[in-house]
PDB file of C-alpha atoms and ligand atoms in Angstrom:
ATOM      1  CA  UNK A   1     137.656 -51.924-117.262  1.00  0.00           C
ATOM      2  CA  UNK A   2     139.480 -48.617-117.599  1.00  0.00           C
ATOM      3  CA  UNK A   3     136.162 -46.781-117.942  1.00  0.00           C
ATOM      4  CA  UNK A   4     134.730 -48.514-114.883  1.00  0.00           C
ATOM      5  CA  UNK A   5     137.782 -48.351-112.625  1.00  0.00           C
ATOM      6  CA  UNK A   6     138.734 -44.832-113.705  1.00  0.00           C
ATOM      7  CA  UNK A   7     135.124 -43.545-113.598  1.00  0.00           C
ATOM      8  CA  UNK A   8     135.629 -42.133-117.080  1.00  0.00           C
ATOM      9  CA  UNK A   9     132.077 -42.086-118.440  1.00  0.00           C
ATOM     10  CA  UNK A  10     131.008 -38.613-119.571  1.00  0.00           C
ATOM     11  CA  UNK A  11     134.250 -37.029-118.312  1.00  0.00           C
ATOM     12  CA  UNK A  12     136.596 -34.456-119.758  1.00  0.00           C
ATOM     13  CA  UNK A  13     139.557 -36.725-120.557  1.00  0.00           C
ATOM     14  CA  UNK A  14     143.124 -36.282-121.796  1.00  0.00           C
ATOM     15  CA  UNK A  15     144.653 -39.319-123.562  1.00  0.00           C
ATOM     16  CA  UNK A  16     148.448 -38.986-123.278  1.00  0.00           C
ATOM     17  CA  UNK A  17     150.442 -40.843-125.953  1.00  0.00           C
ATOM     18  CA  UNK A  18     147.202 -41.377-127.877  1.00  0.00           C
ATOM     19  CA  UNK A  19     148.892 -42.856-130.973  1.00  0.00           C
ATOM     20  CA  UNK A  20     146.387 -43.381-133.792  1.00  0.00           C
ATOM     21  CA  UNK A  21     143.510 -42.565-131.441  1.00  0.00           C
ATOM     22  CA  UNK A  22     142.048 -46.044-130.861  1.00  0.00           C
ATOM     23  CA  UNK A  23     141.390 -45.516-127.145  1.00  0.00           C
ATOM     24  CA  UNK A  24     140.364 -41.869-127.634  1.00  0.00           C
ATOM     25  CA  UNK A  25     137.775 -42.988-130.215  1.00  0.00           C
ATOM     26  CA  UNK A  26     136.369 -45.664-127.903  1.00  0.00           C
ATOM     27  CA  UNK A  27     136.098 -43.190-125.029  1.00  0.00           C
ATOM     28  CA  UNK A  28     134.350 -40.586-127.181  1.00  0.00           C
ATOM     29  CA  UNK A  29     132.027 -43.000-128.973  1.00  0.00           C
ATOM     30  CA  UNK A  30     131.273 -45.616-126.301  1.00  0.00           C
ATOM     31  CA  UNK A  31     131.718 -43.761-123.015  1.00  0.00           C
ATOM     32  CA  UNK A  32     130.415 -40.275-123.947  1.00  0.00           C
ATOM     33  CA  UNK A  33     133.733 -38.679-122.911  1.00  0.00           C
ATOM     34  CA  UNK A  34     134.919 -35.282-124.176  1.00  0.00           C
ATOM     35  CA  UNK A  35     138.400 -36.287-125.273  1.00  0.00           C
ATOM     36  CA  UNK A  36     141.648 -34.506-126.069  1.00  0.00           C
ATOM     37  CA  UNK A  37     144.601 -36.547-127.290  1.00  0.00           C
ATOM     38  CA  UNK A  38     148.291 -35.683-127.380  1.00  0.00           C
ATOM     39  CA  UNK A  39     151.166 -37.559-128.967  1.00  0.00           C
ATOM     40  CA  UNK A  40     154.771 -36.685-129.828  1.00  0.00           C
ATOM     41  CA  UNK A  41     154.491 -38.244-133.303  1.00  0.00           C
ATOM     42  CA  UNK A  42     152.937 -36.151-136.058  1.00  0.00           C
ATOM     43  CA  UNK A  43     152.572 -39.324-138.193  1.00  0.00           C
ATOM     44  CA  UNK A  44     150.465 -41.032-135.518  1.00  0.00           C
ATOM     45  CA  UNK A  45     148.369 -37.886-135.095  1.00  0.00           C
ATOM     46  CA  UNK A  46     147.706 -37.644-138.848  1.00  0.00           C
ATOM     47  CA  UNK A  47     146.063 -41.101-138.701  1.00  0.00           C
ATOM     48  CA  UNK A  48     144.203 -40.180-135.507  1.00  0.00           C
ATOM     49  CA  UNK A  49     142.819 -36.945-136.989  1.00  0.00           C
ATOM     50  CA  UNK A  50     141.646 -38.760-140.127  1.00  0.00           C
ATOM     51  CA  UNK A  51     139.976 -41.574-138.140  1.00  0.00           C
ATOM     52  CA  UNK A  52     138.494 -39.754-135.150  1.00  0.00           C
ATOM     53  CA  UNK A  53     137.102 -36.318-136.019  1.00  0.00           C
ATOM     54  CA  UNK A  54     135.270 -36.003-132.676  1.00  0.00           C
ATOM     55  CA  UNK A  55     138.529 -35.816-130.685  1.00  0.00           C
ATOM     56  CA  UNK A  56     140.858 -32.793-130.507  1.00  0.00           C
ATOM     57  CA  UNK A  57     144.460 -33.880-131.118  1.00  0.00           C
ATOM     58  CA  UNK A  58     147.638 -31.904-130.441  1.00  0.00           C
ATOM     59  CA  UNK A  59     151.307 -32.652-130.974  1.00  0.00           C
ATOM     60  CA  UNK A  60     152.964 -32.480-127.555  1.00  0.00           C
ATOM     61  CA  UNK A  61     155.112 -34.439-125.143  1.00  0.00           C
ATOM     62  CA  UNK A  62     153.806 -36.141-122.029  1.00  0.00           C
ATOM     63  CA  UNK A  63     156.552 -34.376-120.046  1.00  0.00           C
ATOM     64  CA  UNK A  64     155.305 -30.895-121.060  1.00  0.00           C
ATOM     65  CA  UNK A  65     151.546 -30.816-121.555  1.00  0.00           C
ATOM     66  CA  UNK A  66     150.142 -27.719-123.310  1.00  0.00           C
ATOM     67  CA  UNK A  67     147.178 -27.325-120.935  1.00  0.00           C
ATOM     68  CA  UNK A  68     146.372 -25.172-117.919  1.00  0.00           C
ATOM     69  CA  UNK A  69     146.539 -26.536-114.373  1.00  0.00           C
ATOM     70  CA  UNK A  70     143.425 -28.489-113.436  1.00  0.00           C
ATOM     71  CA  UNK A  71     141.970 -28.512-116.973  1.00  0.00           C
ATOM     72  CA  UNK A  72     140.885 -32.201-117.026  1.00  0.00           C
ATOM     73  CA  UNK A  73     138.776 -34.524-114.897  1.00  0.00           C
ATOM     74  CA  UNK A  74     140.662 -37.615-116.043  1.00  0.00           C
ATOM     75  CA  UNK A  75     143.987 -38.473-117.690  1.00  0.00           C
ATOM     76  CA  UNK A  76     144.408 -41.863-119.394  1.00  0.00           C
ATOM     77  CA  UNK A  77     147.616 -43.603-120.450  1.00  0.00           C
ATOM     78  CA  UNK A  78     147.381 -46.873-122.365  1.00  0.00           C
ATOM     79  CA  UNK A  79     150.572 -48.644-123.413  1.00  0.00           C
ATOM     80  CA  UNK A  80     152.467 -45.377-123.404  1.00  0.00           C
ATOM     81  CA  UNK A  81     153.899 -44.975-119.887  1.00  0.00           C
ATOM     82  CA  UNK A  82     156.993 -47.089-120.653  1.00  0.00           C
ATOM     83  CA  UNK A  83     157.994 -44.584-123.358  1.00  0.00           C
ATOM     84  CA  UNK A  84     157.968 -41.491-121.136  1.00  0.00           C
ATOM     85  CA  UNK A  85     160.330 -39.844-118.680  1.00  0.00           C
ATOM     86  CA  UNK A  86     157.959 -41.139-115.989  1.00  0.00           C
ATOM     87  CA  UNK A  87     158.668 -38.793-113.055  1.00  0.00           C
ATOM     88  CA  UNK A  88     158.153 -35.732-115.287  1.00  0.00           C
ATOM     89  CA  UNK A  89     155.181 -37.182-117.178  1.00  0.00           C
ATOM     90  CA  UNK A  90     153.385 -38.258-113.996  1.00  0.00           C
ATOM     91  CA  UNK A  91     153.911 -34.806-112.434  1.00  0.00           C
ATOM     92  CA  UNK A  92     152.464 -33.210-115.584  1.00  0.00           C
ATOM     93  CA  UNK A  93     149.435 -35.537-115.494  1.00  0.00           C
ATOM     94  CA  UNK A  94     148.928 -34.560-111.847  1.00  0.00           C
ATOM     95  CA  UNK A  95     149.196 -30.849-112.713  1.00  0.00           C
ATOM     96  CA  UNK A  96     146.494 -30.895-115.426  1.00  0.00           C
ATOM     97  CA  UNK A  97     144.020 -32.796-113.241  1.00  0.00           C
ATOM     98  CA  UNK A  98     141.462 -30.775-111.292  1.00  0.00           C
ATOM     99  CA  UNK A  99     140.084 -31.456-107.813  1.00  0.00           C
ATOM    100  CA  UNK A 100     138.818 -35.068-107.577  1.00  0.00           C
ATOM    101  CA  UNK A 101     140.805 -35.801-110.748  1.00  0.00           C
ATOM    102  CA  UNK A 102     141.991 -39.309-111.492  1.00  0.00           C
ATOM    103  CA  UNK A 103     144.746 -40.838-113.567  1.00  0.00           C
ATOM    104  CA  UNK A 104     143.842 -44.190-115.197  1.00  0.00           C
ATOM    105  CA  UNK A 105     146.665 -46.316-116.611  1.00  0.00           C
ATOM    106  CA  UNK A 106     146.761 -49.549-118.617  1.00  0.00           C
ATOM    107  CA  UNK A 107     150.311 -50.874-118.926  1.00  0.00           C
ATOM    108  CA  UNK A 108     151.918 -54.275-119.502  1.00  0.00           C
ATOM    109  CA  UNK A 109     152.677 -56.289-116.359  1.00  0.00           C
ATOM    110  CA  UNK A 110     156.428 -57.038-116.460  1.00  0.00           C
ATOM    111  CA  UNK A 111     155.951 -60.078-114.191  1.00  0.00           C
ATOM    112  CA  UNK A 112     154.412 -61.739-117.221  1.00  0.00           C
ATOM    113  CA  UNK A 113     157.206 -60.879-119.672  1.00  0.00           C
ATOM    114  CA  UNK A 114     159.006 -63.904-121.070  1.00  0.00           C
ATOM    115  CA  UNK A 115     155.746 -65.802-121.616  1.00  0.00           C
ATOM    116  CA  UNK A 116     154.436 -63.815-124.574  1.00  0.00           C
ATOM    117  CA  UNK A 117     154.191 -65.400-128.038  1.00  0.00           C
ATOM    118  CA  UNK A 118     156.767 -63.043-129.494  1.00  0.00           C
ATOM    119  CA  UNK A 119     159.494 -64.075-127.034  1.00  0.00           C
ATOM    120  CA  UNK A 120     159.930 -67.522-128.548  1.00  0.00           C
ATOM    121  CA  UNK A 121     161.637 -65.968-131.581  1.00  0.00           C
ATOM    122  CA  UNK A 122     162.928 -62.711-130.068  1.00  0.00           C
ATOM    123  CA  UNK A 123     164.164 -63.581-126.553  1.00  0.00           C
ATOM    124  CA  UNK A 124     165.867 -60.199-125.964  1.00  0.00           C
ATOM    125  CA  UNK A 125     162.511 -58.399-126.113  1.00  0.00           C
ATOM    126  CA  UNK A 126     161.546 -59.684-122.651  1.00  0.00           C
ATOM    127  CA  UNK A 127     164.758 -58.407-121.040  1.00  0.00           C
ATOM    128  CA  UNK A 128     164.514 -55.015-122.748  1.00  0.00           C
ATOM    129  CA  UNK A 129     160.860 -54.618-121.750  1.00  0.00           C
ATOM    130  CA  UNK A 130     161.545 -55.582-118.133  1.00  0.00           C
ATOM    131  CA  UNK A 131     163.815 -52.524-118.007  1.00  0.00           C
ATOM    132  CA  UNK A 132     161.232 -50.263-119.629  1.00  0.00           C
ATOM    133  CA  UNK A 133     157.952 -51.256-117.952  1.00  0.00           C
ATOM    134  CA  UNK A 134     157.566 -50.448-114.234  1.00  0.00           C
ATOM    135  CA  UNK A 135     156.517 -53.176-111.831  1.00  0.00           C
ATOM    136  CA  UNK A 136     153.354 -52.617-109.806  1.00  0.00           C
ATOM    137  CA  UNK A 137     155.408 -51.684-106.708  1.00  0.00           C
ATOM    138  CA  UNK A 138     157.634 -49.255-108.576  1.00  0.00           C
ATOM    139  CA  UNK A 139     154.680 -47.591-110.265  1.00  0.00           C
ATOM    140  CA  UNK A 140     152.922 -47.071-106.928  1.00  0.00           C
ATOM    141  CA  UNK A 141     156.098 -45.405-105.566  1.00  0.00           C
ATOM    142  CA  UNK A 142     156.416 -43.208-108.657  1.00  0.00           C
ATOM    143  CA  UNK A 143     152.765 -42.153-108.496  1.00  0.00           C
ATOM    144  CA  UNK A 144     153.085 -41.225-104.828  1.00  0.00           C
ATOM    145  CA  UNK A 145     156.270 -39.270-105.564  1.00  0.00           C
ATOM    146  CA  UNK A 146     154.362 -37.348-108.263  1.00  0.00           C
ATOM    147  CA  UNK A 147     151.695 -36.296-105.741  1.00  0.00           C
ATOM    148  CA  UNK A 148     149.028 -38.982-106.235  1.00  0.00           C
ATOM    149  CA  UNK A 149     147.453 -40.954-103.436  1.00  0.00           C
ATOM    150  CA  UNK A 150     144.746 -43.634-103.144  1.00  0.00           C
ATOM    151  CA  UNK A 151     146.497 -45.739-105.795  1.00  0.00           C
ATOM    152  CA  UNK A 152     144.521 -48.835-106.757  1.00  0.00           C
ATOM    153  CA  UNK A 153     145.941 -51.642-108.929  1.00  0.00           C
ATOM    154  CA  UNK A 154     144.087 -54.478-110.684  1.00  0.00           C
ATOM    155  CA  UNK A 155     145.547 -57.168-112.911  1.00  0.00           C
ATOM    156  CA  UNK A 156     143.664 -57.969-116.113  1.00  0.00           C
ATOM    157  CA  UNK A 157     144.397 -61.203-117.957  1.00  0.00           C
ATOM    158  CA  UNK A 158     143.232 -61.313-121.578  1.00  0.00           C
ATOM    159  CA  UNK A 159     143.294 -64.743-123.197  1.00  0.00           C
ATOM    160  CA  UNK A 160     143.403 -64.171-126.915  1.00  0.00           C
ATOM    161  CA  UNK A 161     144.692 -65.912-130.003  1.00  0.00           C
ATOM    162  CA  UNK A 162     146.512 -64.543-133.013  1.00  0.00           C
ATOM    163  CA  UNK A 163     146.526 -66.009-136.533  1.00  0.00           C
ATOM    164  CA  UNK A 164     149.738 -66.755-138.361  1.00  0.00           C
ATOM    165  CA  UNK A 165     149.058 -63.892-140.805  1.00  0.00           C
ATOM    166  CA  UNK A 166     148.380 -61.424-137.994  1.00  0.00           C
ATOM    167  CA  UNK A 167     151.526 -62.504-136.141  1.00  0.00           C
ATOM    168  CA  UNK A 168     153.716 -62.212-139.246  1.00  0.00           C
ATOM    169  CA  UNK A 169     152.228 -58.785-140.045  1.00  0.00           C
ATOM    170  CA  UNK A 170     153.152 -57.608-136.531  1.00  0.00           C
ATOM    171  CA  UNK A 171     156.700 -58.950-136.848  1.00  0.00           C
ATOM    172  CA  UNK A 172     157.288 -57.680-140.391  1.00  0.00           C
ATOM    173  CA  UNK A 173     155.734 -54.311-139.541  1.00  0.00           C
ATOM    174  CA  UNK A 174     157.774 -54.119-136.279  1.00  0.00           C
ATOM    175  CA  UNK A 175     154.514 -53.331-134.537  1.00  0.00           C
ATOM    176  CA  UNK A 176     156.179 -53.188-131.093  1.00  0.00           C
ATOM    177  CA  UNK A 177     158.645 -50.387-130.390  1.00  0.00           C
ATOM    178  CA  UNK A 178     160.951 -52.900-128.664  1.00  0.00           C
ATOM    179  CA  UNK A 179     161.841 -54.304-132.096  1.00  0.00           C
ATOM    180  CA  UNK A 180     163.942 -51.128-132.531  1.00  0.00           C
ATOM    181  CA  UNK A 181     165.938 -52.033-129.402  1.00  0.00           C
ATOM    182  CA  UNK A 182     167.015 -55.631-130.120  1.00  0.00           C
ATOM    183  CA  UNK A 183     170.093 -56.589-132.184  1.00  0.00           C
ATOM    184  CA  UNK A 184     169.306 -56.469-135.945  1.00  0.00           C
ATOM    185  CA  UNK A 185     170.705 -60.026-136.358  1.00  0.00           C
ATOM    186  CA  UNK A 186     168.245 -61.314-133.742  1.00  0.00           C
ATOM    187  CA  UNK A 187     165.392 -59.649-135.591  1.00  0.00           C
ATOM    188  CA  UNK A 188     166.402 -61.164-138.957  1.00  0.00           C
ATOM    189  CA  UNK A 189     166.954 -64.668-137.526  1.00  0.00           C
ATOM    190  CA  UNK A 190     163.719 -64.515-135.499  1.00  0.00           C
ATOM    191  CA  UNK A 191     161.696 -63.516-138.555  1.00  0.00           C
ATOM    192  CA  UNK A 192     163.061 -66.467-140.569  1.00  0.00           C
ATOM    193  CA  UNK A 193     162.283 -68.891-137.712  1.00  0.00           C
ATOM    194  CA  UNK A 194     158.811 -67.456-137.129  1.00  0.00           C
ATOM    195  CA  UNK A 195     158.014 -67.803-140.851  1.00  0.00           C
ATOM    196  CA  UNK A 196     159.019 -71.467-140.652  1.00  0.00           C
ATOM    197  CA  UNK A 197     157.488 -72.341-137.277  1.00  0.00           C
ATOM    198  CA  UNK A 198     154.343 -70.243-136.709  1.00  0.00           C
ATOM    199  CA  UNK A 199     151.197 -72.373-136.381  1.00  0.00           C
ATOM    200  CA  UNK A 200     147.929 -71.280-138.064  1.00  0.00           C
ATOM    201  CA  UNK A 201     146.723 -69.996-134.671  1.00  0.00           C
ATOM    202  CA  UNK A 202     148.846 -69.130-131.613  1.00  0.00           C
ATOM    203  CA  UNK A 203     147.785 -68.333-128.047  1.00  0.00           C
ATOM    204  CA  UNK A 204     148.559 -64.664-127.390  1.00  0.00           C
ATOM    205  CA  UNK A 205     147.525 -63.873-123.816  1.00  0.00           C
ATOM    206  CA  UNK A 206     148.352 -60.497-122.368  1.00  0.00           C
ATOM    207  CA  UNK A 207     148.407 -59.343-118.777  1.00  0.00           C
ATOM    208  CA  UNK A 208     147.793 -55.725-117.901  1.00  0.00           C
ATOM    209  CA  UNK A 209     148.185 -53.608-114.819  1.00  0.00           C
ATOM    210  CA  UNK A 210     145.108 -51.378-114.558  1.00  0.00           C
ATOM    211  CA  UNK A 211     146.093 -48.573-112.216  1.00  0.00           C
ATOM    212  CA  UNK A 212     143.902 -45.745-110.950  1.00  0.00           C
ATOM    213  CA  UNK A 213     145.314 -42.935-108.829  1.00  0.00           C
ATOM    214  CA  UNK A 214     143.500 -40.000-107.261  1.00  0.00           C
TER     215      UNK A 214
HETATM  216  C1  SAM B 301     152.138 -48.013-128.165  1.00  0.00           C
HETATM  217  S1  SAM B 301     151.509 -46.446-128.643  1.00  0.00           S
HETATM  218  C2  SAM B 301     149.999 -46.429-127.715  1.00  0.00           C
HETATM  219  C3  SAM B 301     148.908 -45.662-128.401  1.00  0.00           C
HETATM  220  C4  SAM B 301     147.577 -45.539-127.679  1.00  0.00           C
HETATM  221  N1  SAM B 301     147.726 -45.082-126.310  1.00  0.00           N
HETATM  222  C5  SAM B 301     146.761 -46.801-127.698  1.00  0.00           C
HETATM  223  O1  SAM B 301     146.573 -47.419-126.657  1.00  0.00           O
HETATM  224  O2  SAM B 301     146.303 -47.184-128.783  1.00  0.00           O
HETATM  225  C6  SAM B 301     152.549 -45.301-127.743  1.00  0.00           C
HETATM  226  C7  SAM B 301     152.445 -43.853-128.249  1.00  0.00           C
HETATM  227  O3  SAM B 301     153.195 -42.996-127.363  1.00  0.00           O
HETATM  228  C8  SAM B 301     153.796 -41.959-128.151  1.00  0.00           C
HETATM  229  N2  SAM B 301     154.894 -41.342-127.380  1.00  0.00           N
HETATM  230  C9  SAM B 301     156.138 -41.847-127.148  1.00  0.00           C
HETATM  231  N3  SAM B 301     156.837 -40.994-126.365  1.00  0.00           N
HETATM  232  C10 SAM B 301     156.016 -39.944-126.103  1.00  0.00           C
HETATM  233  C11 SAM B 301     156.141 -38.744-125.304  1.00  0.00           C
HETATM  234  N4  SAM B 301     157.278 -38.486-124.628  1.00  0.00           N
HETATM  235  N5  SAM B 301     155.095 -37.897-125.250  1.00  0.00           N
HETATM  236  C12 SAM B 301     153.941 -38.169-125.923  1.00  0.00           C
HETATM  237  N6  SAM B 301     153.760 -39.270-126.674  1.00  0.00           N
HETATM  238  C13 SAM B 301     154.777 -40.155-126.757  1.00  0.00           C
HETATM  239  C14 SAM B 301     154.219 -42.686-129.416  1.00  0.00           C
HETATM  240  O4  SAM B 301     154.395 -41.763-130.484  1.00  0.00           O
HETATM  241  C15 SAM B 301     153.044 -43.659-129.637  1.00  0.00           C
HETATM  242  O5  SAM B 301     152.073 -43.088-130.490  1.00  0.00           O
END
């Protein structure tokens, strides 16, 4: 959906907050994009470099991109926007985009928070994430303030399931950054309850905002 809505196929793309390079790899291998990835974590980039040799990775911050004005046709942000200083990061994305450039974003829809599988055992996560993830309306305002126009928003519902082992691995590995922001006692108690209560398979739907701005 990001490739289609963002018109990414074959483009020169910057993946901001690329993490271990999962999206960058898919864009290079399945959408014929020429991809650069930046991330502030050298550990994430070490995994990305080992896994995705076709993509050029650099350590950098979204708020200060090490590229010339207008260098890219597309910028993509997937599950990273909530971690940035958004006004600065969105202005930087705007700066590195050339004429007819587009920014394509996939981010969690905060209207859905509270209904995710993880919230049953870690209720504070929903409240913390509502503060971190922008609503659709707020994101449109922030994009316009950063110089974008023609903002288009779609909602994507993914109905998935997660096995008990996968769920426990995510909890034990603190796979979501929000685990760092909840009280340690809530984490410990939630882990014990999840170990006792998790079913063999759990519904794990997610709802995304897919946002494209010119
Ligand atoms: C949840 S991961 C998403 C990874 C990737 N976009 C994906 O979809 O697979 C968020 C990434 O943003 C990075 N990050 C956090 N703050 C950042 C910043 N200010 N500038 C650049 N990267 C940042 C983190 O290191 C992490 O790798």
